């Protein structure tokens, strides 16, 4: 199905610039003639963290995407998932390597300083000059003090609002090219693009067509794991932050007004008119499904009951199974298999009478931890039970619940992948649930088995989290059902756009390089990315951008598709509520990456200051969006600031 947006749009009014009226923006008006793109600037402030920063370790070659889109259709640039190359020095920040945009103390302003020699200021008109540096004074400082008594410097309440962009013979690393007359391309402030040809406009005007994936297993573990690390008073390593899992975890649901399994769309705002930078959210919303309309369940719980699960992990395992018990209805089949060195089948295809069935609750009460680990036999027996009680047309799932201490061998992965195959109808998908304290937990097991098993990967760190993921009826179905199979997301942009920063798992111009994923009912795929033009003046009002999803019907396996075509003039002035929240989610995750880099560089004041600034920024977003999940982010970031203050303050 193809949907064309109305060609009519209206520019944002002054009232529409208010964050409180964000959802009311984009009402239609009279048609507008073609011409340079007007309006569409983001209504919310940029996050107070270094930009850019991708998934995982900042500045490494894996941040942002797995494949180079290639050529003129969105080249992956330097291999880190952006097209134009890093605007920083490879350490994950965009400037001098100290992780802030100010004078090194973690905020975005500059302390007002007076030099010993007042004659060093006020030399160049209209330039806020810092201490001069000349030959004969030894090595130049890495960053000049940012403010002095120069009348061109604007100081308010002891803070300077102007960077130290001076004509002192030294390129200050906190100044952008063009602001500091001493800075040239490939200087510390503005490195040359890694690929000069990629930064230039292409020779042809063929559209840019890219294919994208967040994660083939709908992983959502990283945010809960990060939260648990903070609650334990630990520093969050950048390597444990996967931005796309934050997008999977938090609610970015969109309306699906159709009867089709999938509805696609785009939200977009201009974030830097000077460079032609935009933030774009491509999404696919699964069909709504109520608990009363769902098919019958055949659920097999293969439970790690080894000695390492003693204490909190086994309690979290029990919380997880108990939460799912409340979502069952008469006729659902449940099998409980506990494994350590031996195996114990507590329930074998037991047909429940309804929610919290007494027989099921009695079996849950028998769960205990002891003995060694035998994951292989637990998986083999689990799939045997799932196949024995298979419900045709039903939802057949294996739940693996473990503290991650076991290792999955090649034969285990092959078994899981074979059982998840849809070649003979609906496969038996595996859902992985990690239960543990954060310290010492390794998520390799759950990552591997859920990638092969085409199921969700979830980390449960509390009884509250178990209820959140499995006790909420809609969330439970989002974690267990399928609304569309083998969803392939496609984005078509005008010729002058390229991806600068991608917050999914992979993208490519070759659809064969991006693995399709299933989309659940009551769930959404969200692809947040920073795109940039090769020429800031290139975008035109009536240029179009297209979102498309191809997929298989969940029951008939019939090939289907949905696409949405909209003009740039309309999309940048339409509602962007989910884009704003997506921006919040992405920058919340990236803040942990940035802070980790600062701690690694022993820039502890910067780390604490960044956490403080992010808490304030998140609080503003929470009030603007009136969103309980963003309120939770404020609390987590505030707690993290306290952790950092306690360790490094």
XYZ file of C-alpha atoms in Angstrom:
649
model
C 0.000 0.000 0.000
C 1.327 3.436 -0.936
C 0.294 6.539 0.958
C 1.093 10.026 -0.286
C 1.192 12.847 2.208
C -0.842 15.911 1.421
C 1.166 18.439 -0.615
C -0.216 21.176 1.605
C 1.689 22.328 4.639
C 2.198 25.405 6.740
C 5.315 26.891 8.234
C 5.682 26.707 11.983
C 4.018 29.593 13.715
C 5.600 31.294 16.680
C 3.254 29.395 18.980
C 4.261 26.120 17.357
C 7.846 26.712 18.414
C 6.788 26.153 22.003
C 7.747 22.691 23.195
C 4.437 22.449 24.980
C 2.598 22.677 21.662
C 4.907 20.326 19.787
C 2.195 17.783 19.022
C -0.032 20.475 17.559
C 2.423 21.527 14.871
C 1.981 20.779 11.201
C -1.645 21.695 10.485
C -2.331 21.915 6.758
C -2.726 25.228 4.913
C -2.570 26.499 1.352
C -0.188 24.849 -1.140
C 3.290 26.341 -1.302
C 5.323 26.679 -4.477
C 8.650 24.928 -4.805
C 11.804 26.674 -3.677
C 14.514 26.385 -1.018
C 13.380 24.518 2.084
C 12.008 26.907 4.695
C 11.515 26.309 8.412
C 11.563 22.935 10.075
C 14.180 23.695 12.732
C 14.045 21.467 15.815
C 11.924 22.932 18.615
C 14.099 21.401 21.339
C 17.676 22.211 22.421
C 20.664 20.073 21.530
C 21.829 17.702 24.246
C 24.791 18.995 26.310
C 27.096 16.136 25.372
C 29.883 15.808 22.816
C 28.619 15.081 19.330
C 28.803 12.705 17.584
C 29.031 9.287 19.236
C 27.722 5.941 18.060
C 26.984 2.571 19.581
C 29.495 1.062 21.965
C 33.016 2.374 22.312
C 33.138 5.962 21.057
C 35.350 6.530 18.081
C 35.889 2.888 17.165
C 35.302 1.447 13.721
C 32.087 -0.310 14.721
C 30.056 2.697 15.804
C 26.901 3.252 13.890
C 26.672 0.674 11.136
C 27.924 -2.621 9.874
C 28.109 -1.984 6.168
C 29.349 0.717 3.838
C 26.425 1.765 1.698
C 28.942 2.608 -0.986
C 29.261 5.040 -3.840
C 26.992 8.011 -4.242
C 24.081 6.444 -2.395
C 25.211 7.055 1.139
C 28.816 5.950 1.465
C 29.687 4.821 4.966
C 32.666 7.164 4.992
C 35.388 6.065 7.366
C 33.791 2.827 8.502
C 32.180 4.144 11.670
C 28.713 4.540 10.263
C 28.785 8.170 9.148
C 29.149 9.487 5.628
C 31.227 12.595 5.993
C 33.847 11.343 8.450
C 34.270 12.107 12.139
C 34.203 15.830 13.008
C 36.392 14.965 15.977
C 39.703 13.313 16.585
C 38.605 9.704 16.849
C 38.067 9.687 20.591
C 34.318 10.024 20.463
C 33.988 13.772 20.961
C 33.784 16.519 18.427
C 36.573 18.819 19.527
C 39.797 18.766 21.454
C 39.408 15.357 23.036
C 38.411 16.574 26.481
C 34.772 15.638 26.067
C 33.106 19.010 26.580
C 32.215 21.997 24.442
C 33.497 24.567 26.900
C 36.639 25.038 28.924
C 37.034 21.503 30.217
C 34.895 21.600 33.350
C 31.914 19.739 31.956
C 29.595 22.614 31.107
C 29.002 24.373 27.806
C 30.087 27.847 28.950
C 33.459 29.352 29.792
C 34.751 30.722 33.061
C 35.481 34.445 32.742
C 39.186 35.005 33.369
C 41.362 38.097 33.431
C 44.924 37.826 32.121
C 47.995 39.097 33.902
C 48.605 41.343 30.906
C 45.398 43.222 29.993
C 47.085 44.447 26.808
C 46.734 40.929 25.465
C 43.020 41.470 24.960
C 41.110 43.697 22.583
C 43.627 43.451 19.754
C 41.190 42.299 17.085
C 37.762 43.954 16.894
C 34.669 41.758 17.163
C 36.697 38.781 18.392
C 36.546 37.496 21.949
C 40.242 36.977 22.492
C 41.981 34.847 25.077
C 45.562 34.998 26.288
C 47.846 35.607 23.323
C 50.504 33.098 22.474
C 53.574 33.953 20.464
C 56.821 32.301 19.485
C 59.302 32.124 22.338
C 56.768 31.259 25.039
C 57.326 27.530 24.759
C 54.717 25.023 23.679
C 51.282 26.509 23.025
C 48.582 25.564 25.524
C 46.110 22.866 24.410
C 43.296 25.358 24.937
C 43.495 29.058 25.661
C 41.469 30.490 28.553
C 38.135 31.326 27.083
C 37.281 34.795 28.290
C 39.039 37.927 29.460
C 38.440 41.654 29.835
C 38.213 42.076 26.076
C 35.096 44.187 25.469
C 34.174 41.752 22.696
C 33.701 39.001 25.287
C 30.215 38.675 26.756
C 30.420 37.694 30.420
C 27.303 37.170 32.497
C 27.247 35.908 36.079
C 30.894 34.978 35.846
C 30.424 32.868 32.736
C 31.449 33.696 29.210
C 29.062 33.067 26.330
C 31.733 33.425 23.645
C 34.379 30.887 22.751
C 38.023 31.885 22.725
C 38.268 32.257 18.975
C 41.341 34.418 18.716
C 43.822 35.866 16.283
C 46.769 34.908 18.461
C 48.691 32.661 16.105
C 47.330 29.497 17.716
C 44.326 27.442 16.606
C 42.226 27.067 19.748
C 40.770 23.575 19.756
C 37.455 24.734 21.192
C 36.769 26.953 18.176
C 35.210 25.960 14.896
C 36.784 26.588 11.541
C 35.747 30.055 10.385
C 35.441 31.392 13.931
C 39.132 31.260 14.755
C 41.214 32.869 11.970
C 44.162 30.675 12.943
C 42.286 27.433 12.235
C 42.543 25.720 8.891
C 41.106 22.501 7.505
C 42.730 19.482 9.151
C 43.449 21.503 12.293
C 42.588 20.266 15.764
C 39.286 22.120 15.629
C 38.109 20.901 12.252
C 39.784 17.772 10.880
C 39.405 17.184 7.187
C 36.749 14.592 6.245
C 38.121 11.074 6.186
C 36.935 10.733 2.604
C 37.022 13.985 0.632
C 35.019 12.467 -2.231
C 32.300 11.292 0.151
C 31.866 14.861 1.420
C 31.430 16.243 -2.102
C 28.139 16.191 -3.962
C 27.735 13.164 -6.241
C 28.025 13.430 -10.008
C 24.530 12.023 -10.517
C 21.206 12.980 -8.997
C 20.015 9.442 -8.418
C 18.069 9.052 -5.162
C 19.853 7.637 -2.119
C 18.285 4.260 -1.267
C 19.299 2.596 2.005
C 18.150 -0.523 3.870
C 18.211 -0.625 7.670
C 17.948 -2.895 10.676
C 17.976 -2.201 14.403
C 18.476 -5.723 15.684
C 17.207 -9.016 14.382
C 16.314 -10.210 17.879
C 14.591 -7.053 19.188
C 17.149 -6.793 21.976
C 16.158 -4.517 24.859
C 18.663 -5.499 27.544
C 21.128 -2.594 27.543
C 18.971 0.096 29.259
C 17.989 -2.193 32.143
C 21.584 -3.358 32.537
C 22.863 0.243 32.581
C 20.235 1.170 35.164
C 21.323 -1.753 37.344
C 24.988 -0.721 37.083
C 24.070 2.768 38.270
C 21.994 1.406 41.158
C 24.992 -0.695 42.227
C 27.191 2.415 42.262
C 29.278 1.318 39.276
C 30.706 3.225 36.338
C 28.972 2.338 33.064
C 31.480 1.108 30.436
C 30.813 2.415 26.933
C 31.004 -1.131 25.598
C 27.817 -2.074 27.491
C 25.757 0.722 25.905
C 23.968 -0.252 22.697
C 21.992 2.746 21.490
C 19.611 0.758 19.279
C 18.564 -1.327 22.292
C 17.542 1.888 24.059
C 15.353 2.693 21.040
C 13.849 -0.796 21.258
C 13.272 -0.543 25.008
C 11.550 2.809 25.387
C 8.055 3.461 24.059
C 8.135 5.194 20.672
C 4.807 3.762 19.543
C 2.977 5.416 16.675
C -0.599 5.266 15.455
C -1.462 2.494 13.010
C -4.804 3.570 11.558
C -4.898 0.769 8.980
C -5.943 -2.860 9.150
C -2.578 -3.897 7.693
C 0.108 -5.558 9.826
C 2.590 -2.672 9.305
C 2.313 1.101 8.973
C 5.440 3.146 8.116
C 6.281 6.817 8.462
C 8.939 9.505 8.869
C 9.504 12.388 11.269
C 12.234 14.918 10.545
C 13.712 18.208 11.747
C 16.588 20.438 10.638
C 19.211 20.630 13.383
C 21.969 22.695 11.730
C 21.016 24.973 8.808
C 24.636 26.002 8.213
C 25.813 22.460 7.474
C 22.535 21.076 6.154
C 22.184 18.620 9.039
C 18.834 16.987 9.836
C 17.628 14.450 12.381
C 15.345 11.787 10.918
C 13.220 9.067 12.475
C 12.106 6.244 10.175
C 9.588 3.904 11.751
C 7.319 0.907 11.237
C 4.438 0.345 13.650
C 3.017 -3.129 14.152
C -0.690 -3.806 14.246
C -2.460 -3.489 17.584
C -3.401 -6.765 19.287
C -5.503 -7.116 22.426
C -5.058 -10.019 24.871
C -8.566 -11.263 24.082
C -7.771 -11.563 20.366
C -4.402 -13.285 20.584
C -3.830 -16.927 19.558
C -3.223 -19.624 22.156
C 0.209 -19.897 23.785
C 2.501 -22.910 23.937
C 5.283 -21.667 26.224
C 8.265 -23.713 27.374
C 10.421 -22.244 30.143
C 13.920 -23.717 30.200
C 15.259 -22.432 33.498
C 18.849 -22.238 34.707
C 18.739 -23.696 38.232
C 22.493 -24.174 38.642
C 24.352 -23.138 41.779
C 25.444 -19.798 40.297
C 21.771 -18.774 40.281
C 21.554 -18.861 44.088
C 20.300 -15.729 45.801
C 18.981 -12.808 43.777
C 19.216 -14.443 40.303
C 16.864 -17.307 41.196
C 14.461 -14.823 42.807
C 14.462 -12.751 39.603
C 13.852 -15.926 37.593
C 10.826 -16.680 39.765
C 9.618 -13.066 39.364
C 9.848 -13.433 35.576
C 7.851 -16.661 35.376
C 5.317 -15.341 37.897
C 4.756 -12.166 35.856
C 4.002 -14.183 32.712
C 1.595 -16.423 34.650
C -0.731 -13.462 35.054
C -1.038 -13.050 31.271
C -2.280 -16.575 30.533
C -5.818 -17.643 29.744
C -7.677 -20.937 29.648
C -6.254 -23.322 27.060
C -2.680 -21.998 27.049
C -0.067 -24.743 27.447
C 2.902 -24.334 29.790
C 6.001 -26.485 30.288
C 8.545 -25.803 33.038
C 11.980 -27.378 32.666
C 14.655 -26.757 35.266
C 18.249 -27.681 34.498
C 21.525 -27.794 36.352
C 23.715 -30.897 36.063
C 20.475 -32.850 35.754
C 17.088 -31.909 34.310
C 13.789 -31.634 36.105
C 10.500 -31.314 34.223
C 8.157 -29.534 36.618
C 5.304 -29.170 34.097
C 4.853 -30.978 30.778
C 2.365 -29.315 28.422
C 0.162 -28.293 31.331
C -3.070 -26.617 30.163
C -3.868 -23.701 32.458
C -7.349 -22.685 33.547
C -6.593 -18.970 33.418
C -4.306 -16.288 34.896
C -2.172 -17.385 37.859
C -3.347 -20.978 37.540
C -2.916 -22.784 40.908
C -1.093 -25.741 39.363
C 1.366 -23.426 37.624
C 1.931 -21.351 40.756
C 2.604 -24.520 42.765
C 5.215 -25.614 40.209
C 6.882 -22.193 40.316
C 7.173 -22.557 44.093
C 9.383 -25.641 43.582
C 12.080 -23.711 41.704
C 15.432 -23.705 43.500
C 19.115 -23.362 42.599
C 21.776 -26.058 43.025
C 24.276 -28.149 41.069
C 26.280 -27.524 37.908
C 25.366 -26.294 34.431
C 24.107 -28.274 31.440
C 22.714 -25.768 28.951
C 22.844 -28.118 25.969
C 20.548 -30.759 27.427
C 18.248 -28.019 28.717
C 17.855 -26.630 25.204
C 17.393 -30.037 23.566
C 14.703 -31.075 26.030
C 13.063 -27.656 25.882
C 12.604 -27.849 22.123
C 11.392 -31.432 22.391
C 8.641 -30.234 24.733
C 7.804 -27.284 22.469
C 7.448 -29.559 19.443
C 5.463 -32.175 21.366
C 2.859 -29.596 22.393
C 3.064 -27.436 19.255
C -0.129 -25.447 18.556
C -0.720 -24.878 14.854
C -1.664 -21.243 14.375
C -0.670 -20.549 17.969
C 2.287 -18.763 19.550
C 5.019 -21.329 20.238
C 7.960 -20.006 22.241
C 10.903 -21.200 24.325
C 11.935 -18.934 27.216
C 15.570 -19.332 28.278
C 16.125 -17.708 31.684
C 19.701 -17.645 32.988
C 22.377 -15.537 34.663
C 24.510 -15.848 31.519
C 27.084 -18.073 33.153
C 26.708 -20.908 30.646
C 28.264 -21.045 27.190
C 26.309 -21.891 24.058
C 28.257 -24.191 21.756
C 28.005 -24.366 17.980
C 25.580 -27.277 18.167
C 23.333 -25.258 20.503
C 23.245 -22.280 18.130
C 22.543 -24.556 15.161
C 19.699 -26.209 17.071
C 18.154 -22.859 18.020
C 18.445 -21.486 14.467
C 16.912 -24.626 12.954
C 13.970 -24.547 15.355
C 13.389 -20.838 14.627
C 13.260 -21.433 10.867
C 10.016 -20.451 9.159
C 10.611 -22.758 6.194
C 7.819 -25.154 7.222
C 5.480 -22.638 8.820
C 5.948 -20.610 11.983
C 9.126 -21.518 13.801
C 9.602 -21.891 17.522
C 11.329 -18.667 18.531
C 13.541 -18.329 21.585
C 13.213 -15.454 24.052
C 16.238 -14.875 26.279
C 15.918 -13.358 29.744
C 19.039 -12.433 31.702
C 18.609 -12.380 35.492
C 21.530 -11.312 37.643
C 23.333 -8.564 39.437
C 25.158 -6.368 36.925
C 28.605 -7.116 38.316
C 29.998 -10.191 36.637
C 27.096 -10.599 34.216
C 28.046 -11.468 30.638
C 25.414 -11.083 27.964
C 27.211 -13.033 25.233
C 24.984 -16.060 25.877
C 21.693 -14.214 25.490
C 22.936 -12.166 22.545
C 23.963 -15.306 20.689
C 20.908 -17.434 21.409
C 18.334 -14.712 20.692
C 20.038 -13.716 17.445
C 19.721 -17.326 16.330
C 16.289 -17.792 17.896
C 14.661 -14.643 16.413
C 13.296 -13.635 19.797
C 13.606 -10.756 22.234
C 16.589 -10.400 24.585
C 15.571 -8.885 27.915
C 17.463 -8.184 31.134
C 15.441 -8.355 34.348
C 17.115 -6.688 37.319
C 14.129 -6.374 39.659
C 10.602 -7.596 40.300
C 9.401 -4.240 38.938
C 11.242 -4.876 35.661
C 9.722 -8.359 35.389
C 6.282 -6.780 35.712
C 7.183 -4.083 33.200
C 8.266 -6.549 30.519
C 5.875 -9.453 31.154
C 3.161 -8.242 33.529
C 1.840 -5.522 31.234
C -0.548 -7.136 28.696
C 0.498 -5.048 25.680
C 4.225 -5.275 26.463
C 3.933 -9.026 26.994
C 2.447 -9.433 23.509
C 5.090 -7.099 22.046
C 7.751 -9.439 23.444
C 6.144 -12.694 22.312
C 4.053 -12.227 19.145
C 4.698 -11.515 15.454
C 2.685 -9.004 13.400
C 4.894 -9.154 10.291
C 7.706 -11.472 9.247
C 11.021 -10.632 7.588
C 10.473 -6.888 7.619
C 12.905 -5.054 5.323
C 13.026 -1.296 5.989
C 13.911 1.034 3.138
C 14.606 4.779 3.101
C 14.776 6.773 -0.151
C 16.191 10.306 0.098
C 17.081 13.023 -2.426
C 20.497 12.698 -4.063
C 22.204 15.283 -1.849
C 21.629 13.466 1.473
C 23.962 11.043 3.219
C 23.973 9.430 6.656
C 26.271 11.187 9.104
C 25.389 9.140 12.180
C 23.197 6.019 12.384
C 21.804 4.706 15.662
C 20.630 1.317 14.462
C 22.661 -1.840 14.179
C 23.264 -1.858 10.437
C 22.449 -0.105 7.182
C 23.509 -0.637 3.590
C 22.655 0.247 -0.002
C 22.618 -3.505 -0.633
C 19.480 -5.121 0.837
C 21.274 -8.467 1.001
C 23.667 -6.990 3.579
C 20.887 -6.138 6.049
C 19.086 -9.000 7.765
C 15.294 -8.604 7.916
C 13.635 -8.858 11.303
C 10.203 -9.738 12.613
C 7.941 -6.998 13.944
C 5.711 -7.790 16.903
C 2.173 -6.663 17.532
C 1.938 -3.524 19.710
C 5.580 -2.820 18.873
C 7.521 -0.474 16.596
C 10.836 -0.378 14.761
C 12.472 3.045 15.102
C 15.547 4.086 13.116
C 17.035 7.327 14.454
C 19.758 8.930 12.368
C 21.561 12.167 11.602
C 21.622 12.938 7.887
C 23.451 15.753 6.152
C 23.408 17.389 2.758
C 26.478 17.828 0.601
C 25.165 21.354 -0.062
C 23.095 23.133 2.634
C 21.196 25.031 -0.069
C 20.192 21.900 -2.010
C 16.948 20.875 -0.197
C 13.785 22.091 -1.907
C 10.264 22.341 -0.525
C 8.757 19.787 -2.909
C 11.605 17.272 -2.928
C 10.278 13.978 -1.608
C 11.467 11.383 0.871
C 10.037 7.862 1.096
C 9.705 5.218 3.792
C 8.948 1.647 2.752
C 8.616 -1.715 4.455
C 8.394 -5.043 2.646
C 7.356 -8.050 4.713
C 5.468 -11.336 4.859
C 1.984 -11.660 6.294
C 2.289 -13.353 9.712
C -0.196 -16.140 8.904
C -0.336 -16.577 5.122
C 3.315 -15.614 4.394
C 1.983 -13.512 1.506
C 4.483 -10.813 0.380
C 3.206 -7.373 1.383
C 4.489 -3.807 1.567
C 3.657 -0.376 2.908
C 5.194 2.917 1.854
C 4.826 6.576 2.693
C 5.936 9.446 0.441
C 6.114 13.015 1.750
C 7.654 16.316 0.649
C 10.493 17.774 2.689
C 8.485 20.936 3.200
C 5.689 18.997 4.823
C 7.651 16.498 6.891
C 9.908 19.074 8.580
C 6.854 21.043 9.680
C 4.649 18.124 10.747
C 4.313 16.618 14.217
C 7.648 15.399 15.594
C 6.734 14.236 19.095
C 8.246 10.775 18.686
C 11.342 12.256 17.048
C 11.849 14.477 20.092
C 11.532 11.487 22.399
C 13.777 9.457 20.090
C 16.357 12.234 20.364
C 16.033 12.066 24.150
C 16.486 8.285 24.180
C 19.516 8.393 21.874
C 21.263 11.174 23.777
C 20.482 9.544 27.123
C 22.357 6.470 25.885
C 25.151 8.492 24.277
C 25.714 10.408 27.511
C 26.922 7.191 29.161
C 29.280 6.610 26.226
C 30.643 10.160 26.439
C 31.071 10.008 30.216
C 32.897 6.689 29.898
C 35.357 8.299 27.474
C 35.942 11.190 29.888
C 36.610 8.808 32.766
C 39.037 6.819 30.624
C 40.856 10.103 29.945
C 40.781 10.942 33.695
C 38.634 14.021 33.007
C 36.534 13.481 36.081
C 35.165 17.011 36.446
C 33.969 16.859 32.849
C 32.237 13.537 33.522
C 30.432 14.863 36.598
C 29.530 18.118 34.838
C 28.152 16.249 31.828
C 25.928 14.076 34.028
C 24.672 17.213 35.773
C 23.972 19.032 32.496
C 22.235 15.962 31.056
C 19.985 15.699 34.119
C 18.815 19.273 33.546
C 18.323 18.687 29.809
C 16.346 15.505 30.462
C 14.211 17.306 33.046
C 13.287 19.919 30.448
C 12.359 17.147 28.015
C 10.302 15.324 30.659
C 8.258 18.462 31.272
C 7.822 19.205 27.557
C 6.810 15.660 26.639
C 4.964 14.866 29.893
C 6.475 11.385 29.697
C 7.006 9.065 32.676
C 9.821 7.181 30.925
C 11.792 10.412 30.480
C 11.212 11.176 34.170
C 12.840 7.805 34.887
C 15.821 8.819 32.728
C 16.189 11.999 34.807
C 16.311 9.910 37.976
C 18.880 7.497 36.531
C 21.147 10.294 35.288
C 20.860 12.152 38.612
C 21.785 8.951 40.436
C 24.718 8.495 38.076
C 25.953 11.998 38.831
C 25.939 11.034 42.523
C 27.877 7.845 41.717
C 30.501 9.831 39.798
C 30.692 12.465 42.516
C 31.247 9.759 45.109
C 34.019 8.073 43.138
C 35.767 11.015 41.476
C 34.513 14.230 43.078
